[in-house]
Amino acid sequence: MAKKAESNIVQTAMSTGMHNTLVAAVKAAGLVDTLSSPGPFTVFAPTDAAFAKLPAGTVETLVKPENKGTLTTILTYHAVPGKVTAGDLVKLINANGGKATITTVQGGTLTAMLEGGNVVITDAKGGKTTVVKADVMTSNGVVHVTDGVFLPA
């Protein structure tokens, strides 16, 4: 039997050492309590390197108090209600002719496909992001680590 994860999504992100930007953004957006609640949630978690790929100054601008609404929109676009494992995603992709549409907490959609054995997510602006580490189980859901930041429409 698999060991039950004891850390929630936020605690897990804080412990990785590669999600410092995400954690700072979650704090700035006031989403710590939400992502620490029972959920369950599925979070696609961009690494610090993923945030670093955004144009210079983007993160610094987003975490300013006056941009909290925009930041919240972007972050909730990385969360999906319920616990969706990589296996669930692959089944959904295969059941839908190679492409699955996922509705996020923000209300927008993401498109998941398989490319070279990896789950690749396309955001509303056409940006492609690869899941680089799947199924990081938490007490209130699952985290999939990504190499890019999703941008909603």
Coordinates of N, CA and C in Angstrom, one line a residue:
M1 N 0.8 -1.2 0.0 CA 0.0 0.0 0.0 C 0.9 1.2 0.0
A2 N 0.5 2.2 -0.8 CA 1.3 3.4 -0.9 C 1.2 4.2 0.4
K3 N 2.3 4.8 0.7 CA 2.3 5.7 1.9 C 1.5 6.9 1.7
K4 N 0.7 7.3 2.6 CA -0.1 8.5 2.5 C 0.8 9.8 2.6
A5 N 0.7 10.7 1.6 CA 1.5 11.9 1.6 C 1.0 12.8 2.8
E6 N 1.9 13.3 3.5 CA 1.6 14.1 4.7 C 1.6 15.6 4.5
S7 N 2.4 16.1 3.5 CA 2.5 17.5 3.2 C 1.4 17.9 2.2
N8 N 0.9 19.1 2.4 CA -0.1 19.6 1.4 C 0.6 20.2 0.2
I9 N -0.1 20.7 -0.8 CA 0.5 21.2 -2.0 C 1.5 22.3 -1.7
V10 N 1.1 23.3 -0.9 CA 2.0 24.4 -0.6 C 3.3 23.9 0.1
Q11 N 3.1 23.1 1.2 CA 4.2 22.5 1.9 C 5.2 21.8 1.0
T12 N 4.6 21.0 0.1 CA 5.4 20.2 -0.9 C 6.2 21.1 -1.8
A13 N 5.5 22.2 -2.3 CA 6.2 23.1 -3.2 C 7.3 23.8 -2.5
M14 N 7.1 24.2 -1.2 CA 8.1 24.9 -0.4 C 9.3 24.0 -0.2
S15 N 9.1 22.7 -0.1 CA 10.2 21.8 0.2 C 11.1 21.3 -0.9
T16 N 10.7 21.6 -2.2 CA 11.4 21.1 -3.3 C 12.7 21.9 -3.6
G17 N 12.8 23.2 -3.3 CA 13.9 24.0 -3.6 C 13.9 24.5 -5.0
M18 N 13.0 24.0 -5.8 CA 12.9 24.5 -7.2 C 11.6 25.2 -7.5
H19 N 10.8 25.5 -6.5 CA 9.5 26.2 -6.7 C 9.4 27.5 -5.8
N20 N 10.6 28.1 -5.6 CA 10.6 29.3 -4.8 C 9.7 30.4 -5.4
T21 N 9.8 30.6 -6.7 CA 9.1 31.7 -7.4 C 7.6 31.4 -7.3
L22 N 7.2 30.1 -7.5 CA 5.8 29.7 -7.4 C 5.3 30.0 -6.0
V23 N 6.0 29.6 -5.0 CA 5.6 29.8 -3.6 C 5.4 31.3 -3.3
A24 N 6.4 32.1 -3.7 CA 6.3 33.5 -3.5 C 5.0 34.1 -4.2
A25 N 4.7 33.6 -5.4 CA 3.6 34.1 -6.2 C 2.3 33.6 -5.5
V26 N 2.2 32.4 -5.0 CA 1.1 31.9 -4.3 C 0.8 32.8 -3.0
K27 N 1.9 33.1 -2.3 CA 1.8 34.0 -1.1 C 1.3 35.4 -1.5
A28 N 1.8 35.9 -2.6 CA 1.5 37.3 -3.0 C 0.0 37.3 -3.5
A29 N -0.5 36.2 -4.0 CA -1.9 36.2 -4.5 C -2.9 35.8 -3.4
G30 N -2.3 35.5 -2.2 CA -3.2 35.1 -1.1 C -3.9 33.8 -1.3
L31 N -3.2 32.8 -2.0 CA -3.8 31.5 -2.3 C -3.2 30.4 -1.4
V32 N -2.4 30.7 -0.4 CA -1.8 29.7 0.5 C -2.9 28.9 1.2
D33 N -3.9 29.6 1.8 CA -5.0 28.9 2.5 C -5.8 28.0 1.5
T34 N -6.1 28.5 0.4 CA -6.9 27.7 -0.6 C -6.1 26.4 -1.0
L35 N -4.8 26.6 -1.3 CA -4.0 25.4 -1.7 C -3.6 24.5 -0.6
S36 N -3.9 25.0 0.6 CA -3.6 24.1 1.8 C -4.9 23.5 2.3
S37 N -6.0 23.8 1.7 CA -7.3 23.2 2.2 C -7.4 21.8 1.6
P38 N -8.4 21.1 2.1 CA -8.5 19.6 1.8 C -8.6 19.3 0.3
G39 N -9.1 20.2 -0.5 CA -9.1 20.0 -2.0 C -10.1 18.9 -2.3
P40 N -9.7 17.9 -3.1 CA -8.4 17.8 -3.7 C -8.2 18.7 -5.0
F41 N -6.9 19.0 -5.2 CA -6.5 19.8 -6.4 C -5.4 19.1 -7.1
T42 N -5.4 19.4 -8.4 CA -4.2 19.0 -9.2 C -3.5 20.3 -9.6
V43 N -2.3 20.4 -9.3 CA -1.5 21.6 -9.6 C -0.4 21.3 -10.6
F44 N -0.3 22.1 -11.7 CA 0.8 22.0 -12.6 C 1.7 23.1 -12.1
A45 N 2.9 22.7 -11.6 CA 3.8 23.6 -10.8 C 5.0 23.9 -11.6
P46 N 5.1 25.2 -12.2 CA 6.3 25.6 -12.9 C 7.5 25.7 -12.0
T47 N 8.6 25.3 -12.5 CA 9.9 25.4 -11.7 C 10.3 26.9 -11.7
D48 N 11.3 27.2 -10.9 CA 11.9 28.5 -10.9 C 12.5 28.8 -12.3
A49 N 13.1 27.8 -12.9 CA 13.6 28.0 -14.3 C 12.5 28.3 -15.3
A50 N 11.3 27.7 -15.1 CA 10.2 28.0 -16.0 C 9.8 29.5 -15.9
F51 N 9.7 30.0 -14.6 CA 9.4 31.4 -14.4 C 10.5 32.3 -15.0
A52 N 11.7 31.8 -14.9 CA 12.8 32.6 -15.5 C 12.8 32.8 -17.0
K53 N 12.0 31.9 -17.7 CA 11.9 32.0 -19.1 C 10.9 33.1 -19.5
L54 N 10.1 33.6 -18.6 CA 9.2 34.7 -18.9 C 10.0 36.0 -19.2
P55 N 9.5 36.9 -19.9 CA 10.2 38.2 -20.2 C 10.7 38.8 -18.9
A56 N 11.9 39.4 -19.0 CA 12.5 40.1 -17.8 C 11.5 41.0 -17.1
G57 N 11.4 40.9 -15.8 CA 10.5 41.8 -15.0 C 9.1 41.3 -14.9
T58 N 8.7 40.3 -15.6 CA 7.3 39.8 -15.5 C 6.9 39.4 -14.1
V59 N 7.7 38.5 -13.5 CA 7.4 38.0 -12.2 C 7.4 39.1 -11.1
E60 N 8.4 40.0 -11.2 CA 8.5 41.1 -10.3 C 7.2 42.0 -10.4
T61 N 6.7 42.2 -11.6 CA 5.5 43.0 -11.8 C 4.3 42.3 -11.3
L62 N 4.2 41.0 -11.6 CA 3.0 40.2 -11.2 C 2.8 40.2 -9.6
V63 N 3.9 40.1 -8.9 CA 3.8 40.0 -7.4 C 3.5 41.3 -6.7
K64 N 3.4 42.4 -7.4 CA 3.1 43.7 -6.8 C 1.6 43.6 -6.4
P65 N 1.3 44.3 -5.3 CA -0.1 44.2 -4.8 C -1.2 44.7 -5.8
E66 N -0.8 45.6 -6.7 CA -1.8 46.1 -7.6 C -2.1 45.1 -8.8
N67 N -1.3 44.1 -8.9 CA -1.5 43.1 -9.9 C -2.0 41.8 -9.4
K68 N -2.5 41.8 -8.1 CA -2.9 40.6 -7.5 C -4.0 39.8 -8.3
G69 N -4.9 40.5 -8.9 CA -6.0 39.9 -9.7 C -5.4 39.1 -10.9
T70 N -4.5 39.8 -11.6 CA -3.8 39.1 -12.7 C -3.0 37.9 -12.3
L71 N -2.3 38.0 -11.2 CA -1.5 36.9 -10.6 C -2.4 35.8 -10.2
T72 N -3.5 36.1 -9.6 CA -4.4 35.0 -9.2 C -5.0 34.3 -10.4
T73 N -5.3 35.1 -11.4 CA -5.8 34.4 -12.7 C -4.8 33.5 -13.2
I74 N -3.6 33.9 -13.3 CA -2.5 33.0 -13.8 C -2.3 31.8 -13.0
L75 N -2.3 32.0 -11.7 CA -2.0 30.8 -10.8 C -3.2 29.8 -10.8
T76 N -4.4 30.3 -10.7 CA -5.6 29.4 -10.7 C -5.7 28.7 -12.1
Y77 N -5.1 29.2 -13.1 CA -5.0 28.6 -14.4 C -4.1 27.4 -14.4
H78 N -3.3 27.2 -13.3 CA -2.4 26.1 -13.1 C -3.0 25.0 -12.2
A79 N -4.3 25.2 -11.8 CA -4.9 24.3 -10.9 C -6.2 23.7 -11.5
V80 N -6.4 22.4 -11.2 CA -7.5 21.7 -11.8 C -8.3 21.1 -10.6
P81 N -9.6 21.2 -10.5 CA -10.3 20.6 -9.4 C -10.2 19.1 -9.5
G82 N -10.0 18.5 -8.3 CA -9.9 17.0 -8.2 C -8.5 16.6 -8.3
K83 N -8.3 15.2 -8.2 CA -7.0 14.6 -8.2 C -6.8 14.0 -9.6
V84 N -6.0 14.5 -10.5 CA -5.8 14.0 -11.8 C -4.4 13.5 -11.9
T85 N -4.2 12.2 -11.9 CA -2.8 11.6 -12.0 C -2.4 11.6 -13.5
A86 N -1.1 11.3 -13.7 CA -0.6 11.2 -15.1 C -1.3 10.1 -15.8
G87 N -1.6 9.0 -15.1 CA -2.4 7.9 -15.7 C -3.7 8.3 -16.1
D88 N -4.4 9.2 -15.3 CA -5.7 9.7 -15.6 C -5.6 10.6 -16.9
L89 N -4.6 11.4 -16.9 CA -4.4 12.3 -18.1 C -4.2 11.5 -19.4
V90 N -3.3 10.4 -19.3 CA -3.0 9.6 -20.5 C -4.3 8.9 -20.9
K91 N -5.1 8.4 -20.0 CA -6.4 7.7 -20.4 C -7.3 8.7 -21.1
L92 N -7.4 9.9 -20.5 CA -8.2 11.0 -21.1 C -7.7 11.3 -22.5
I93 N -6.4 11.5 -22.7 CA -5.8 11.8 -24.0 C -6.2 10.7 -25.0
N94 N -6.0 9.4 -24.6 CA -6.2 8.3 -25.5 C -7.7 8.1 -25.8
A95 N -8.6 8.4 -24.8 CA -10.0 8.3 -25.0 C -10.6 9.4 -25.9
N96 N -9.8 10.4 -26.1 CA -10.3 11.6 -26.9 C -9.5 11.8 -28.2
G97 N -9.0 10.7 -28.7 CA -8.3 10.8 -30.0 C -7.0 11.5 -30.0
G98 N -6.3 11.4 -28.8 CA -4.9 12.0 -28.7 C -4.8 13.4 -28.2
K99 N -6.0 13.9 -27.7 CA -6.0 15.3 -27.2 C -7.0 15.4 -26.1
A100 N -6.7 15.9 -25.0 CA -7.7 16.0 -23.9 C -7.8 17.5 -23.5
T101 N -9.0 18.0 -23.3 CA -9.2 19.3 -22.8 C -9.5 19.3 -21.3
I102 N -8.8 20.1 -20.6 CA -8.9 20.1 -19.1 C -9.4 21.5 -18.7
T103 N -10.4 21.6 -17.9 CA -10.9 22.9 -17.4 C -10.2 23.2 -16.1
T104 N -9.7 24.4 -15.9 CA -8.9 24.8 -14.7 C -9.8 25.5 -13.7
V105 N -9.3 25.7 -12.5 CA -10.0 26.4 -11.5 C -10.4 27.8 -12.0
Q106 N -9.5 28.4 -12.8 CA -9.7 29.7 -13.3 C -10.8 29.8 -14.3
G107 N -11.2 28.6 -14.9 CA -12.3 28.6 -15.8 C -11.8 28.4 -17.3
G108 N -10.6 28.7 -17.5 CA -10.0 28.5 -18.9 C -9.7 27.0 -19.1
T109 N -9.3 26.7 -20.3 CA -8.9 25.3 -20.6 C -7.5 25.1 -21.0
L110 N -7.0 23.9 -20.7 CA -5.6 23.5 -21.2 C -5.9 22.3 -22.1
T111 N -5.0 22.1 -23.0 CA -5.0 20.9 -23.9 C -3.8 20.0 -23.6
A112 N -4.1 18.8 -23.3 CA -3.0 17.8 -23.0 C -2.9 16.8 -24.1
M113 N -1.6 16.5 -24.5 CA -1.3 15.6 -25.6 C -0.1 14.8 -25.1
L114 N 0.2 13.7 -25.8 CA 1.4 12.9 -25.6 C 2.3 13.2 -26.7
E115 N 3.6 13.6 -26.4 CA 4.6 13.8 -27.4 C 5.9 13.1 -26.9
G116 N 6.3 12.1 -27.6 CA 7.5 11.4 -27.2 C 7.4 10.7 -25.8
G117 N 6.2 10.3 -25.5 CA 6.1 9.7 -24.2 C 5.9 10.6 -23.0
N118 N 5.9 11.9 -23.3 CA 5.7 12.9 -22.3 C 4.3 13.6 -22.4
V119 N 3.8 14.0 -21.3 CA 2.5 14.8 -21.4 C 2.9 16.2 -21.6
V120 N 2.4 16.8 -22.7 CA 2.6 18.2 -23.1 C 1.3 18.9 -23.0
I121 N 1.4 20.0 -22.3 CA 0.2 20.9 -22.1 C 0.3 22.1 -23.0
T122 N -0.8 22.4 -23.7 CA -0.8 23.7 -24.5 C -1.8 24.6 -23.8
D123 N -1.4 25.9 -23.6 CA -2.2 26.8 -22.9 C -3.1 27.6 -23.9
A124 N -3.9 28.5 -23.4 CA -4.8 29.3 -24.3 C -4.1 30.2 -25.3
K125 N -2.8 30.5 -25.0 CA -2.1 31.4 -25.9 C -1.2 30.5 -26.9
G126 N -1.3 29.2 -26.8 CA -0.6 28.3 -27.7 C 0.8 27.9 -27.2
G127 N 1.1 28.3 -26.0 CA 2.4 28.0 -25.4 C 2.4 26.5 -25.0
K128 N 3.5 25.8 -25.3 CA 3.6 24.4 -24.9 C 4.5 24.2 -23.7
T129 N 4.1 23.4 -22.8 CA 4.8 23.1 -21.6 C 4.8 21.6 -21.4
T130 N 6.0 21.0 -21.0 CA 6.1 19.6 -20.7 C 6.0 19.3 -19.2
V131 N 5.3 18.3 -18.9 CA 5.3 17.8 -17.5 C 6.7 17.0 -17.3
V132 N 7.6 17.6 -16.5 CA 8.9 17.0 -16.3 C 9.0 16.0 -15.2
K133 N 8.0 16.1 -14.2 CA 7.9 15.2 -13.1 C 6.4 15.1 -12.8
A134 N 5.9 13.9 -12.9 CA 4.4 13.7 -12.7 C 4.2 13.0 -11.3
D135 N 3.0 13.2 -10.9 CA 2.4 12.4 -9.7 C 3.2 12.6 -8.4
V136 N 3.5 13.9 -8.1 CA 4.1 14.2 -6.8 C 2.8 14.2 -5.9
M137 N 2.6 13.2 -5.1 CA 1.4 13.1 -4.3 C 1.5 14.0 -3.0
T138 N 0.4 14.6 -2.7 CA 0.3 15.5 -1.5 C -0.9 15.0 -0.7
S139 N -1.1 15.6 0.5 CA -2.2 15.2 1.3 C -3.5 15.8 0.7
N140 N -3.5 16.8 -0.1 CA -4.7 17.3 -0.7 C -4.7 17.4 -2.2
G141 N -4.0 16.4 -2.8 CA -4.0 16.3 -4.3 C -2.7 15.8 -4.9
V142 N -2.5 16.3 -6.1 CA -1.3 15.9 -6.8 C -0.6 17.0 -7.5
V143 N 0.7 17.0 -7.6 CA 1.4 18.1 -8.3 C 2.2 17.4 -9.5
H144 N 2.1 18.1 -10.6 CA 2.9 17.8 -11.8 C 3.8 18.9 -12.1
V145 N 5.1 18.7 -12.0 CA 6.1 19.7 -12.2 C 6.2 20.0 -13.7
T146 N 6.2 21.3 -14.1 CA 6.3 21.7 -15.5 C 7.5 22.5 -15.8
D147 N 7.9 22.6 -17.1 CA 9.1 23.4 -17.5 C 8.6 24.7 -18.1
G148 N 7.4 25.1 -17.9 CA 6.9 26.4 -18.4 C 5.7 26.9 -17.6
V149 N 5.4 28.1 -17.8 CA 4.3 28.8 -17.1 C 3.1 28.9 -18.1
F150 N 1.9 28.4 -17.7 CA 0.7 28.5 -18.5 C 0.2 30.0 -18.5
L151 N -0.2 30.5 -19.7 CA -0.8 31.8 -19.7 C -2.2 31.7 -20.3
P152 N -3.2 32.2 -19.4 CA -4.6 32.1 -19.9 C -4.9 33.1 -21.0
A153 N -6.1 32.9 -21.6 CA -6.5 33.8 -22.7 C -6.7 35.3 -22.2

